[in-house]
Short mmCIF file of C-alpha atoms in Angstrom, two decimals:
data_model
loop_
_atom_site.label_atom_id
_atom_site.label_comp_id
_atom_site.label_asym_id
_atom_site.label_seq_id
_atom_site.Cartn_x
_atom_site.Cartn_y
_atom_site.Cartn_z
CA MET A 1 0.00 0.00 0.00
CA ASN A 2 1.43 3.36 -1.02
CA ARG A 3 1.47 6.03 1.65
CA PRO A 4 0.65 9.65 0.67
CA PRO A 5 3.84 11.73 0.37
CA PHE A 6 3.17 13.87 3.45
CA VAL A 7 2.39 10.92 5.76
CA GLN A 8 5.37 9.69 7.74
CA SER A 9 5.65 6.62 9.96
CA VAL A 10 6.83 7.60 13.44
CA SER A 11 6.63 4.21 15.15
CA ASP A 12 10.42 4.12 15.65
CA LEU A 13 10.34 7.60 17.22
CA VAL A 14 7.41 7.14 19.62
CA ARG A 15 8.71 3.77 20.82
CA GLY A 16 12.18 5.19 21.60
CA ARG A 17 14.03 3.12 19.00
CA ALA A 18 15.42 6.20 17.19
CA ALA A 19 16.82 9.53 18.35
CA GLY A 20 15.50 11.34 15.29
CA ARG A 21 15.17 11.12 11.56
CA GLU A 22 15.63 13.42 8.60
CA VAL A 23 12.91 13.61 5.97
CA ALA A 24 13.19 15.22 2.53
CA LEU A 25 9.99 15.88 0.58
CA ASP A 26 9.49 17.02 -3.02
CA VAL A 27 5.76 17.27 -3.62
CA PRO A 28 3.82 19.33 -6.19
CA VAL A 29 1.11 21.33 -4.41
CA GLU A 30 -1.36 24.04 -5.40
CA TRP A 31 -1.93 25.81 -2.11
CA GLY A 32 -2.88 29.45 -2.24
CA ILE A 33 -4.76 32.44 -0.99
CA GLU A 34 -6.49 35.10 -3.05
CA LEU A 35 -3.55 36.72 -4.89
CA SER A 36 -0.74 34.24 -4.18
CA GLN A 37 -0.47 30.58 -5.20
CA VAL A 38 2.24 27.94 -4.83
CA VAL A 39 3.05 26.65 -8.31
CA PRO A 40 3.23 22.85 -8.73
CA GLU A 41 6.46 22.94 -10.79
CA PRO A 42 9.02 23.05 -9.34
CA PRO A 43 7.53 21.06 -6.47
CA LEU A 44 7.52 22.21 -2.88
CA HIS A 45 10.72 21.03 -1.19
CA ALA A 46 11.05 20.41 2.54
CA ASP A 47 14.10 19.30 4.51
CA LEU A 48 12.74 18.31 7.91
CA GLU A 49 13.99 16.67 11.07
CA LEU A 50 11.59 14.57 13.15
CA THR A 51 12.71 14.33 16.77
CA PRO A 52 10.95 12.49 19.61
CA VAL A 53 10.29 14.70 22.64
CA SER A 54 8.36 14.06 25.84
CA GLY A 55 5.16 15.61 24.45
CA GLY A 56 5.22 13.94 21.04
CA VAL A 57 7.29 14.53 17.90
CA LEU A 58 9.01 17.83 17.10
CA VAL A 59 9.13 18.66 13.39
CA ARG A 60 11.50 21.39 12.29
CA GLY A 61 13.31 22.36 9.15
CA VAL A 62 13.24 24.48 6.00
CA VAL A 63 10.57 24.62 3.29
CA ASP A 64 11.18 26.03 -0.21
CA ALA A 65 8.48 26.78 -2.76
CA THR A 66 7.88 28.95 -5.80
CA VAL A 67 4.92 31.30 -5.42
CA ARG A 68 3.07 33.16 -8.19
CA HIS A 69 1.74 36.52 -7.02
CA VAL A 70 -0.70 38.97 -8.61
CA CYS A 71 -0.06 42.60 -7.68
CA HIS A 72 -3.08 44.01 -5.88
CA ARG A 73 -2.46 47.44 -7.47
CA CYS A 74 -1.68 46.81 -11.15
CA LEU A 75 -2.58 43.09 -11.54
CA ASP A 76 0.87 42.15 -12.92
CA GLU A 77 2.01 38.60 -12.19
CA TRP A 78 5.43 37.45 -11.05
CA GLU A 79 7.02 34.44 -9.40
CA GLN A 80 9.07 34.52 -6.22
CA GLU A 81 11.02 31.94 -4.24
CA LEU A 82 9.67 31.43 -0.72
CA THR A 83 11.90 29.94 1.98
CA ILE A 84 10.59 29.52 5.50
CA GLU A 85 11.70 27.79 8.65
CA VAL A 86 9.16 25.61 10.43
CA ALA A 87 9.08 24.18 13.94
CA GLN A 88 5.94 22.50 15.30
CA LEU A 89 5.12 19.92 17.91
CA PHE A 90 2.87 17.03 16.93
CA GLN A 91 1.12 15.43 19.89
CA PRO A 92 -0.52 12.03 20.13
CA GLU A 93 -4.27 12.32 19.55
CA THR A 94 -4.92 11.35 23.16
CA ARG A 95 -2.78 14.17 24.58
CA ALA A 96 -3.90 17.13 22.45
CA ASP A 97 -5.18 20.01 24.56
CA GLU A 98 -6.40 22.47 21.96
CA GLU A 99 -8.54 22.03 18.89
CA ASP A 100 -5.84 23.54 16.66
CA ASP A 101 -2.93 21.40 17.92
CA TYR A 102 -1.17 19.24 15.35
CA VAL A 103 -1.87 15.62 16.22
CA PHE A 104 -1.00 12.18 14.99
CA ALA A 105 -2.95 8.98 15.41
CA GLY A 106 -1.23 5.66 15.90
CA ASP A 107 2.13 5.50 14.20
CA GLU A 108 1.52 7.91 11.31
CA LEU A 109 2.04 11.64 11.22
CA ASP A 110 0.54 13.76 8.40
CA LEU A 111 2.78 16.76 7.67
CA GLU A 112 0.46 18.34 5.07
CA PRO A 113 -1.77 20.47 7.38
CA MET A 114 1.22 21.94 9.21
CA LEU A 115 3.21 22.64 6.05
CA ARG A 116 0.18 24.15 4.30
CA ASP A 117 -0.53 26.42 7.30
CA GLU A 118 3.09 27.57 7.52
CA VAL A 119 3.40 28.26 3.78
CA LEU A 120 0.09 30.13 3.55
CA LEU A 121 0.89 32.22 6.63
CA ALA A 122 4.19 33.26 5.01
CA MET A 123 2.41 34.66 1.92
CA PRO A 124 1.50 38.35 1.73
CA LEU A 125 -2.21 39.17 1.90
CA ALA A 126 -1.83 42.05 -0.56
CA PRO A 127 1.24 41.39 -2.74
CA THR A 128 2.74 44.42 -4.48
CA CYS A 129 5.08 44.08 -7.47
CA SER A 130 7.25 46.99 -6.26
CA ASP A 131 7.16 49.76 -3.68
CA ASP A 132 6.72 52.39 -6.39
CA CYS A 133 3.83 50.61 -8.17
CA ARG A 134 1.21 53.24 -8.91
CA GLY A 135 -1.56 50.84 -9.91
CA LEU A 136 -4.21 51.39 -12.57
CA VAL A 137 -5.84 54.68 -13.55
CA GLU A 138 -9.59 55.19 -13.22
CA THR A 139 -9.91 55.45 -17.02
CA SER A 140 -10.29 52.35 -19.12
CA GLN A 141 -7.45 49.89 -18.64
CA SER A 142 -4.65 52.40 -18.25
CA ASP A 143 -1.58 51.36 -16.35
CA LEU A 144 0.05 54.14 -14.33
CA ASN A 145 3.35 52.26 -14.36
CA SER A 146 3.66 52.25 -18.15
CA GLY A 147 3.06 55.97 -18.72
CA SER A 148 0.65 55.05 -21.52
CA ALA A 149 -2.35 56.78 -19.96
CA ASP A 150 -3.54 60.03 -21.48
CA GLU A 151 -1.31 62.13 -19.27
CA GLY A 152 -2.88 65.54 -19.77
CA GLU A 153 -6.52 64.54 -19.46
CA GLU A 154 -8.58 64.61 -16.30
CA PRO A 155 -10.41 61.38 -15.55
CA THR A 156 -14.05 61.57 -16.60
CA SER A 157 -16.65 60.98 -13.93
CA PRO A 158 -19.01 58.09 -14.69
CA PHE A 159 -21.84 60.44 -13.66
CA ALA A 160 -20.96 63.15 -16.23
CA VAL A 161 -23.72 61.93 -18.58
CA LEU A 162 -26.32 62.70 -15.90
CA GLN A 163 -25.29 66.37 -15.83
CA ASP A 164 -27.35 67.11 -18.99
CA LEU A 165 -30.54 65.68 -17.47
CA LEU A 166 -30.94 68.56 -15.06
CA GLY A 167 -32.15 71.92 -16.25
CA PRO A 168 -30.35 75.15 -15.44
CA GLY A 169 -30.49 76.00 -11.73
CA GLU A 170 -31.86 72.62 -10.69
#
C-alpha cells in the first residue's frame, strides 16, 4: 500500500528506537490564498527533522516553494522563491489540549496540514510588485506604471452623462 507523500511513519520515534530522523519531501502542491499561489512545478521542497520529545514529535526544518503573485495594485504577475523555517510539535491524539494542535494517530504523522498552514501564513495578503507601483488609472485599462495613460486629461466621472438631465439652476 502506497502512503501519501506527506504521511510519515513515526513508530520508531514514539517507541524510543530512534533519536530522530531526517525527511526530505518534493511534492507538487497548489496551495494558495487570493492573490498568491504555490506553483506545482518546481515542487515544494522540505528538509525536515523529526525528533521524539516528551510531548510527542518535534518537526523542524526548512521549506522552499515557488509562489506566483498577482499585484493588488496593477494586476501584474510574477514568481518569487519562498523559503521559510518551520518548527511545530505534533502530539498524540490522546494528549492534544487544543482544537488547533497538530496531532497524529497511531504511528503515522501527516505533515500536510502543518506545512500548508506555515506556507500560507508566510504569503503576503496584498502582494505588491514593487514599492513604487502606482496601480491602474480610473480610465479604461490604463496602467500608471507604463506611462501610456492620457497624461494631460482629467479622468471623466461616470456620472458626467447625468449632468445634462438637469435643467439650469436645478
